[in-house]
Short mmCIF file of C-alpha atoms and ligand atoms in Angstrom, two decimals:
data_model
loop_
_atom_site.label_atom_id
_atom_site.label_comp_id
_atom_site.label_asym_id
_atom_site.label_seq_id
_atom_site.Cartn_x
_atom_site.Cartn_y
_atom_site.Cartn_z
CA MET A 1 64.30 59.66 -16.85
CA ILE A 2 61.70 57.20 -18.07
CA ARG A 3 59.77 56.97 -14.80
CA PRO A 4 58.57 60.60 -14.50
CA PHE A 5 57.68 60.55 -18.19
CA ARG A 6 55.63 57.39 -17.72
CA ALA A 7 53.97 58.79 -14.61
CA ALA A 8 53.09 61.96 -16.48
CA LEU A 9 51.73 59.94 -19.39
CA THR A 10 49.63 57.81 -17.04
CA ALA A 11 48.33 60.96 -15.36
CA VAL A 12 47.40 62.46 -18.70
CA THR A 13 45.73 59.21 -19.80
CA LEU A 14 43.77 58.95 -16.52
CA GLY A 15 42.81 62.60 -16.77
CA LEU A 16 41.59 62.11 -20.31
CA ALA A 17 39.64 59.02 -19.29
CA ALA A 18 38.00 60.95 -16.45
CA LEU A 19 37.19 63.79 -18.80
CA THR A 20 35.75 61.48 -21.42
CA GLY A 21 33.80 59.74 -18.63
CA SER A 22 32.18 62.91 -17.28
CA ALA A 23 31.61 64.30 -20.78
CA ALA A 24 29.93 61.01 -21.71
CA ILE A 25 27.78 61.09 -18.56
CA ALA A 26 26.78 64.67 -19.39
CA GLN A 27 26.03 63.72 -22.97
CA ASP A 28 23.73 60.86 -21.93
CA TYR A 29 22.14 62.95 -19.17
CA PRO A 30 19.39 62.57 -18.12
CA THR A 31 18.98 58.80 -17.99
CA ARG A 32 16.50 58.75 -15.09
CA THR A 33 13.91 60.85 -13.26
CA ILE A 34 14.92 64.36 -12.19
CA ASN A 35 13.45 65.77 -8.97
CA ILE A 36 12.83 69.47 -8.48
CA VAL A 37 12.57 70.27 -4.78
CA VAL A 38 10.01 72.94 -3.85
CA PRO A 39 10.65 74.23 -0.32
CA PHE A 40 6.93 74.78 0.43
CA ALA A 41 3.76 72.71 0.65
CA ALA A 42 2.01 71.46 -2.49
CA GLY A 43 -0.75 73.61 -3.95
CA GLY A 44 0.98 76.95 -3.26
CA PRO A 45 2.47 79.46 -5.70
CA THR A 46 6.07 78.18 -5.76
CA ASP A 47 4.69 74.69 -6.31
CA THR A 48 2.48 75.95 -9.16
CA VAL A 49 5.43 77.59 -10.95
CA ALA A 50 7.59 74.48 -10.42
CA ARG A 51 4.95 72.08 -11.77
CA LEU A 52 4.48 74.12 -14.96
CA ILE A 53 8.24 74.32 -15.51
CA ALA A 54 8.81 70.64 -14.65
CA GLN A 55 6.16 69.50 -17.12
CA SER A 56 7.73 71.51 -19.93
CA MET A 57 11.36 70.62 -19.08
CA SER A 58 10.42 66.96 -19.10
CA LYS A 59 9.34 67.28 -22.76
CA THR A 60 12.67 68.89 -23.74
CA LEU A 61 14.83 66.53 -21.69
CA ASN A 62 12.80 63.51 -22.72
CA GLN A 63 12.75 62.33 -19.14
CA THR A 64 10.34 62.46 -16.19
CA VAL A 65 10.77 65.61 -14.09
CA LEU A 66 8.97 65.45 -10.76
CA VAL A 67 8.26 68.08 -8.12
CA GLU A 68 9.11 67.07 -4.56
CA ASN A 69 7.78 69.23 -1.71
CA VAL A 70 10.30 69.60 1.12
CA ALA A 71 8.56 72.23 3.25
CA GLY A 72 9.49 73.87 6.53
CA ALA A 73 11.46 76.66 8.21
CA GLY A 74 10.30 79.37 5.79
CA GLY A 75 11.57 77.47 2.75
CA THR A 76 15.14 76.98 4.02
CA ILE A 77 15.11 73.18 4.49
CA GLY A 78 14.63 72.32 0.78
CA PRO A 79 17.60 74.26 -0.65
CA LYS A 80 19.85 73.13 2.20
CA ARG A 81 18.98 69.51 1.47
CA VAL A 82 19.67 69.92 -2.25
CA ALA A 83 23.02 71.62 -1.51
CA ALA A 84 24.09 68.40 0.26
CA GLU A 85 22.99 66.11 -2.62
CA LYS A 86 25.23 64.41 -5.17
CA PRO A 87 26.03 66.96 -7.93
CA ASP A 88 24.75 64.78 -10.78
CA GLY A 89 21.82 66.86 -12.06
CA TYR A 90 19.09 64.62 -10.66
CA LYS A 91 18.15 66.76 -7.65
CA LEU A 92 17.43 70.44 -8.23
CA VAL A 93 15.72 73.15 -6.23
CA LEU A 94 13.31 75.86 -7.31
CA MET A 95 13.13 78.68 -4.79
CA HIS A 96 12.30 82.35 -4.72
CA ILE A 97 13.60 85.63 -3.25
CA GLY A 98 13.60 83.99 0.22
CA ILE A 99 16.82 82.18 -0.66
CA SER A 100 18.58 85.56 -0.59
CA THR A 101 16.97 86.96 2.57
CA SER A 102 17.50 83.71 4.50
CA VAL A 103 21.28 84.29 4.41
CA THR A 104 20.85 87.21 6.82
CA LEU A 105 17.57 86.22 8.52
CA TYR A 106 18.77 82.84 9.78
CA ARG A 107 21.48 82.67 12.41
CA ASN A 108 22.15 79.00 11.61
CA LEU A 109 21.18 78.53 8.01
CA GLY A 110 23.55 75.58 7.71
CA TYR A 111 24.54 76.18 4.07
CA ASN A 112 25.36 79.09 1.80
CA PRO A 113 23.22 79.43 -1.37
CA VAL A 114 25.94 81.49 -3.07
CA THR A 115 28.75 78.97 -2.59
CA ASP A 116 26.92 75.64 -2.10
CA LEU A 117 24.57 75.76 -5.07
CA GLU A 118 25.13 75.92 -8.83
CA PRO A 119 22.81 78.46 -10.52
CA ILE A 120 20.77 77.37 -13.56
CA GLY A 121 18.67 80.45 -14.30
CA LEU A 122 16.03 82.95 -13.26
CA ILE A 123 12.41 82.05 -14.04
CA THR A 124 9.86 84.75 -13.27
CA ASP A 125 9.20 87.76 -11.06
CA VAL A 126 5.76 87.39 -9.51
CA PRO A 127 3.66 90.28 -8.12
CA MET A 128 2.01 89.84 -4.72
CA THR A 129 -1.50 90.74 -3.59
CA PHE A 130 -3.11 91.57 -0.27
CA ILE A 131 -6.13 89.34 0.24
CA ALA A 132 -8.45 88.52 3.14
CA LYS A 133 -11.22 86.14 4.14
CA LYS A 134 -14.55 87.04 2.50
CA ASP A 135 -16.17 88.51 5.60
CA PHE A 136 -13.19 90.64 6.66
CA PRO A 137 -14.72 94.12 7.24
CA PRO A 138 -12.32 96.42 5.29
CA THR A 139 -13.46 97.13 1.74
CA ASP A 140 -10.33 98.63 0.18
CA MET A 141 -6.61 99.06 0.86
CA LYS A 142 -7.08 102.34 2.77
CA SER A 143 -9.73 100.87 5.07
CA LEU A 144 -7.59 97.72 5.44
CA ILE A 145 -4.75 99.84 6.84
CA ALA A 146 -7.07 101.72 9.20
CA TYR A 147 -8.79 98.51 10.35
CA VAL A 148 -5.56 96.63 10.94
CA LYS A 149 -4.13 99.52 12.96
CA ALA A 150 -7.28 99.83 15.08
CA ASN A 151 -7.56 96.05 15.68
CA LYS A 152 -3.93 94.99 15.83
CA ASP A 153 -4.50 92.73 18.84
CA LYS A 154 -7.11 90.58 17.17
CA VAL A 155 -6.15 90.60 13.48
CA THR A 156 -4.17 87.57 12.25
CA TYR A 157 -1.76 87.56 9.31
CA ALA A 158 -0.90 84.26 7.58
CA ASN A 159 2.54 83.57 6.18
CA ALA A 160 4.72 80.66 5.07
CA GLY A 161 7.31 81.04 7.85
CA VAL A 162 10.26 83.35 8.48
CA GLY A 163 11.97 84.11 5.19
CA ALA A 164 8.98 83.31 2.98
CA ALA A 165 7.83 85.98 0.54
CA SER A 166 4.57 86.30 2.48
CA HIS A 167 6.63 86.98 5.61
CA LEU A 168 8.75 89.55 3.81
CA CYS A 169 5.70 91.33 2.36
CA GLY A 170 4.02 91.33 5.79
CA MET A 171 7.15 92.78 7.43
CA LEU A 172 7.35 95.58 4.86
CA PHE A 173 3.62 96.28 5.26
CA MET A 174 3.78 96.40 9.07
CA SER A 175 6.80 98.67 8.96
CA ALA A 176 5.12 100.93 6.36
CA ILE A 177 2.00 101.38 8.50
CA GLY A 178 3.87 101.26 11.83
CA THR A 179 1.99 98.30 13.36
CA ASP A 180 2.90 94.85 14.70
CA LEU A 181 0.51 91.98 14.01
CA THR A 182 0.05 88.40 15.15
CA THR A 183 1.41 86.18 12.41
CA VAL A 184 0.36 82.58 11.80
CA PRO A 185 3.06 80.52 10.04
CA TYR A 186 2.16 77.70 7.61
CA LYS A 187 4.28 75.26 5.59
CA GLY A 188 3.31 77.19 2.49
CA THR A 189 0.63 79.60 1.37
CA GLY A 190 -1.29 76.72 -0.25
CA PRO A 191 -2.49 75.50 3.18
CA ALA A 192 -2.67 79.13 4.39
CA MET A 193 -5.11 79.86 1.54
CA THR A 194 -7.33 76.94 2.61
CA ASP A 195 -7.51 78.39 6.13
CA LEU A 196 -8.10 81.90 4.83
CA ILE A 197 -11.00 80.75 2.66
CA GLY A 198 -12.29 78.79 5.67
CA GLY A 199 -12.09 81.94 7.80
CA GLN A 200 -9.54 80.59 10.34
CA VAL A 201 -7.06 83.37 9.55
CA ASP A 202 -7.78 86.97 8.50
CA PHE A 203 -5.44 88.14 5.76
CA MET A 204 -2.16 87.64 3.92
CA CYS A 205 0.05 88.89 1.13
CA ASP A 206 0.76 86.21 -1.46
CA GLN A 207 1.88 85.73 -5.05
CA THR A 208 -0.67 86.23 -7.85
CA THR A 209 0.21 82.68 -8.96
CA ASN A 210 -1.81 81.53 -5.91
CA THR A 211 -4.30 84.33 -5.42
CA THR A 212 -5.55 85.14 -8.95
CA PRO A 213 -7.92 82.15 -9.28
CA GLN A 214 -9.33 82.78 -5.78
CA ILE A 215 -9.76 86.51 -6.42
CA LYS A 216 -11.44 85.89 -9.77
CA GLY A 217 -13.59 83.13 -8.29
CA GLY A 218 -14.78 85.51 -5.54
CA LYS A 219 -13.47 83.24 -2.77
CA VAL A 220 -11.41 85.98 -1.10
CA LYS A 221 -11.41 89.76 -0.78
CA ALA A 222 -8.59 91.50 -2.66
CA TYR A 223 -7.13 94.86 -1.67
CA GLY A 224 -4.03 95.69 -3.64
CA VAL A 225 -1.14 94.51 -5.75
CA THR A 226 2.47 95.07 -4.68
CA THR A 227 3.91 96.15 -8.04
CA SER A 228 4.17 99.78 -9.14
CA THR A 229 1.74 99.19 -12.00
CA ARG A 230 -1.47 97.15 -12.07
CA VAL A 231 -1.38 93.50 -13.16
CA LYS A 232 -3.03 92.62 -16.50
CA ALA A 233 -4.70 89.51 -15.10
CA LEU A 234 -6.35 91.61 -12.35
CA PRO A 235 -7.00 94.98 -14.03
CA ASP A 236 -9.50 96.19 -11.41
CA LEU A 237 -7.15 95.66 -8.50
CA PRO A 238 -5.36 98.90 -7.52
CA THR A 239 -1.71 98.96 -6.55
CA VAL A 240 -0.77 99.37 -2.88
CA GLN A 241 0.96 102.59 -3.96
CA GLU A 242 -2.34 103.94 -5.30
CA ALA A 243 -3.69 103.60 -1.75
CA GLY A 244 -0.96 105.92 -0.55
CA ILE A 245 1.82 103.60 0.70
CA LYS A 246 4.62 105.27 -1.17
CA ASP A 247 7.37 103.18 -2.78
CA PHE A 248 5.75 99.90 -1.67
CA HIS A 249 7.07 97.34 -4.11
CA VAL A 250 7.58 93.58 -3.72
CA GLY A 251 8.28 91.22 -6.60
CA VAL A 252 8.98 87.55 -5.94
CA TRP A 253 11.76 86.44 -8.27
CA HIS A 254 12.25 82.69 -8.71
CA GLY A 255 15.32 80.72 -9.73
CA MET A 256 16.54 77.16 -10.16
CA TRP A 257 19.73 75.63 -8.74
CA ALA A 258 21.65 72.34 -8.65
CA PRO A 259 24.19 71.21 -6.03
CA LYS A 260 27.62 72.88 -6.29
CA GLY A 261 29.97 70.92 -8.52
CA THR A 262 27.34 69.73 -11.01
CA PRO A 263 29.27 69.38 -14.32
CA LYS A 264 28.93 72.40 -16.61
CA PRO A 265 27.54 70.39 -19.58
CA ILE A 266 24.68 69.21 -17.31
CA ILE A 267 24.01 72.75 -16.06
CA ASP A 268 24.01 73.98 -19.66
CA LYS A 269 21.51 71.29 -20.65
CA LEU A 270 19.27 72.24 -17.75
CA ALA A 271 19.53 75.95 -18.58
CA SER A 272 18.52 75.27 -22.22
CA ALA A 273 15.58 73.16 -21.03
CA LEU A 274 14.57 75.95 -18.64
CA GLN A 275 14.75 78.50 -21.46
CA ALA A 276 12.64 76.23 -23.67
CA ALA A 277 10.08 75.99 -20.84
CA LEU A 278 9.94 79.77 -20.58
CA LYS A 279 9.14 79.95 -24.31
CA ASP A 280 6.59 77.11 -24.13
CA PRO A 281 3.13 78.59 -24.97
CA ASN A 282 1.62 76.40 -22.23
CA VAL A 283 3.84 78.04 -19.62
CA VAL A 284 3.61 81.56 -21.08
CA ASN A 285 -0.21 81.44 -21.25
CA LYS A 286 -0.62 79.92 -17.80
CA PHE A 287 1.81 82.45 -16.31
CA ALA A 288 -0.21 85.29 -17.94
CA GLU A 289 -3.45 83.86 -16.55
CA LEU A 290 -1.83 83.86 -13.11
CA GLY A 291 -0.57 87.43 -13.33
CA THR A 292 3.07 86.87 -14.21
CA GLU A 293 5.46 86.33 -17.14
CA PRO A 294 8.76 84.56 -17.85
CA VAL A 295 11.96 86.56 -17.39
CA PRO A 296 13.72 87.68 -20.61
CA MET A 297 15.90 84.85 -22.00
CA ASN A 298 19.17 86.54 -21.04
CA LYS A 299 18.10 86.24 -17.38
CA ALA A 300 17.33 82.52 -17.61
CA THR A 301 21.06 81.73 -17.50
CA PRO A 302 23.50 80.51 -14.82
CA ALA A 303 25.53 83.76 -15.00
CA ALA A 304 22.46 86.00 -14.61
CA LEU A 305 21.16 84.03 -11.60
CA ASP A 306 24.63 83.99 -10.03
CA SER A 307 24.95 87.78 -10.11
CA HIS A 308 21.29 88.33 -9.23
CA LEU A 309 21.55 86.17 -6.09
CA LYS A 310 24.74 87.90 -4.95
CA ALA A 311 23.16 91.33 -5.50
CA GLU A 312 19.98 90.33 -3.63
CA VAL A 313 21.93 88.96 -0.64
CA ALA A 314 23.82 92.27 -0.48
CA LYS A 315 20.63 94.32 -0.93
CA TRP A 316 18.63 92.62 1.84
CA ALA A 317 21.37 92.24 4.49
CA PRO A 318 21.33 95.86 5.74
CA ILE A 319 17.50 96.06 5.57
CA ILE A 320 17.12 92.91 7.70
CA LYS A 321 19.86 93.97 10.11
CA LYS A 322 18.16 97.32 10.55
CA ALA A 323 14.80 95.63 11.20
CA GLY A 324 16.54 93.32 13.69
CA VAL A 325 14.49 90.25 12.68
CA TYR A 326 16.33 86.95 13.05
CA ALA A 327 15.42 83.27 13.15
CA ASP A 328 17.32 80.20 14.37
N1 LIG B 1 4.17 81.96 -1.41
C1 LIG B 1 4.82 81.39 -0.30
C2 LIG B 1 5.73 82.40 0.31
O1 LIG B 1 5.20 83.12 1.08
C3 LIG B 1 5.44 80.09 -0.44
C4 LIG B 1 4.64 79.04 -1.11
O2 LIG B 1 3.82 78.37 -0.50
O3 LIG B 1 4.90 78.84 -2.28
O4 LIG B 1 6.90 82.45 0.09
#
């Protein structure tokens, strides 16, 4: 009679100790540097968003928050690596819409973002823009479409690999105008932009967080923005829809995740720090300058990102299957 009681008591005591232990760890968290993995090369739009957020979160968390670029395979290597990390809140990933399309696009993705990652919150929804090297002949979106169709064998389109937002935007564009183009994949649209400015590649569709300074600085030609209304930061740039491509809309939503199993108190701390970053005037002003804005606070939560990711995976699966585009 005594033995089971003692065993139960020991189990309860051990359980309590474990609970106190993890609660204490969460309370002290973070005690060392946090790394946010960006699945693309430095200097690109995802990297820009991550660096602004990291800088602000580090003030709230009172700890260094660094961005680590783990580029390759259209942005699928970074999240996969983070999914396999220890769930202690020190390795996070910031990725965009591509995390949802990759589930269907990749035959061997090697992890599942819905079940292998712990959502922290949504961040922003960034418009995209069609831009080209300065001496590209077309002068506006309509002439871009005509030119691309007439010269499809020599025109080159830059993207950040299969599954990247630039790839997705290019696919939608090609399908809208009924043309196939030669695509040139990069490890991110940061390096793609360098080549575009240098004239090595003709055109691309990329987030305003990368293109706005180059458009304003006159380094590239700009044709259209992918949202249904014009972007405040680029008021003279017409929408793609204005040029007659009906219903053309691409927004690049971004979110932040931790490995599955990260204790809830740590996730909650990270979500509050993310929300504080999205209210930080530094972030808000810089986002506005770059043609975007933070999501409303009720979207910068684990629950909102969880349902958003699931809905996006379900939304893109039939579209990708119909297009028949797959990667290994
Ligand atoms: N904007 C890129 C994309 O096409 C990625 C990047 O370099 O941030 O998804």
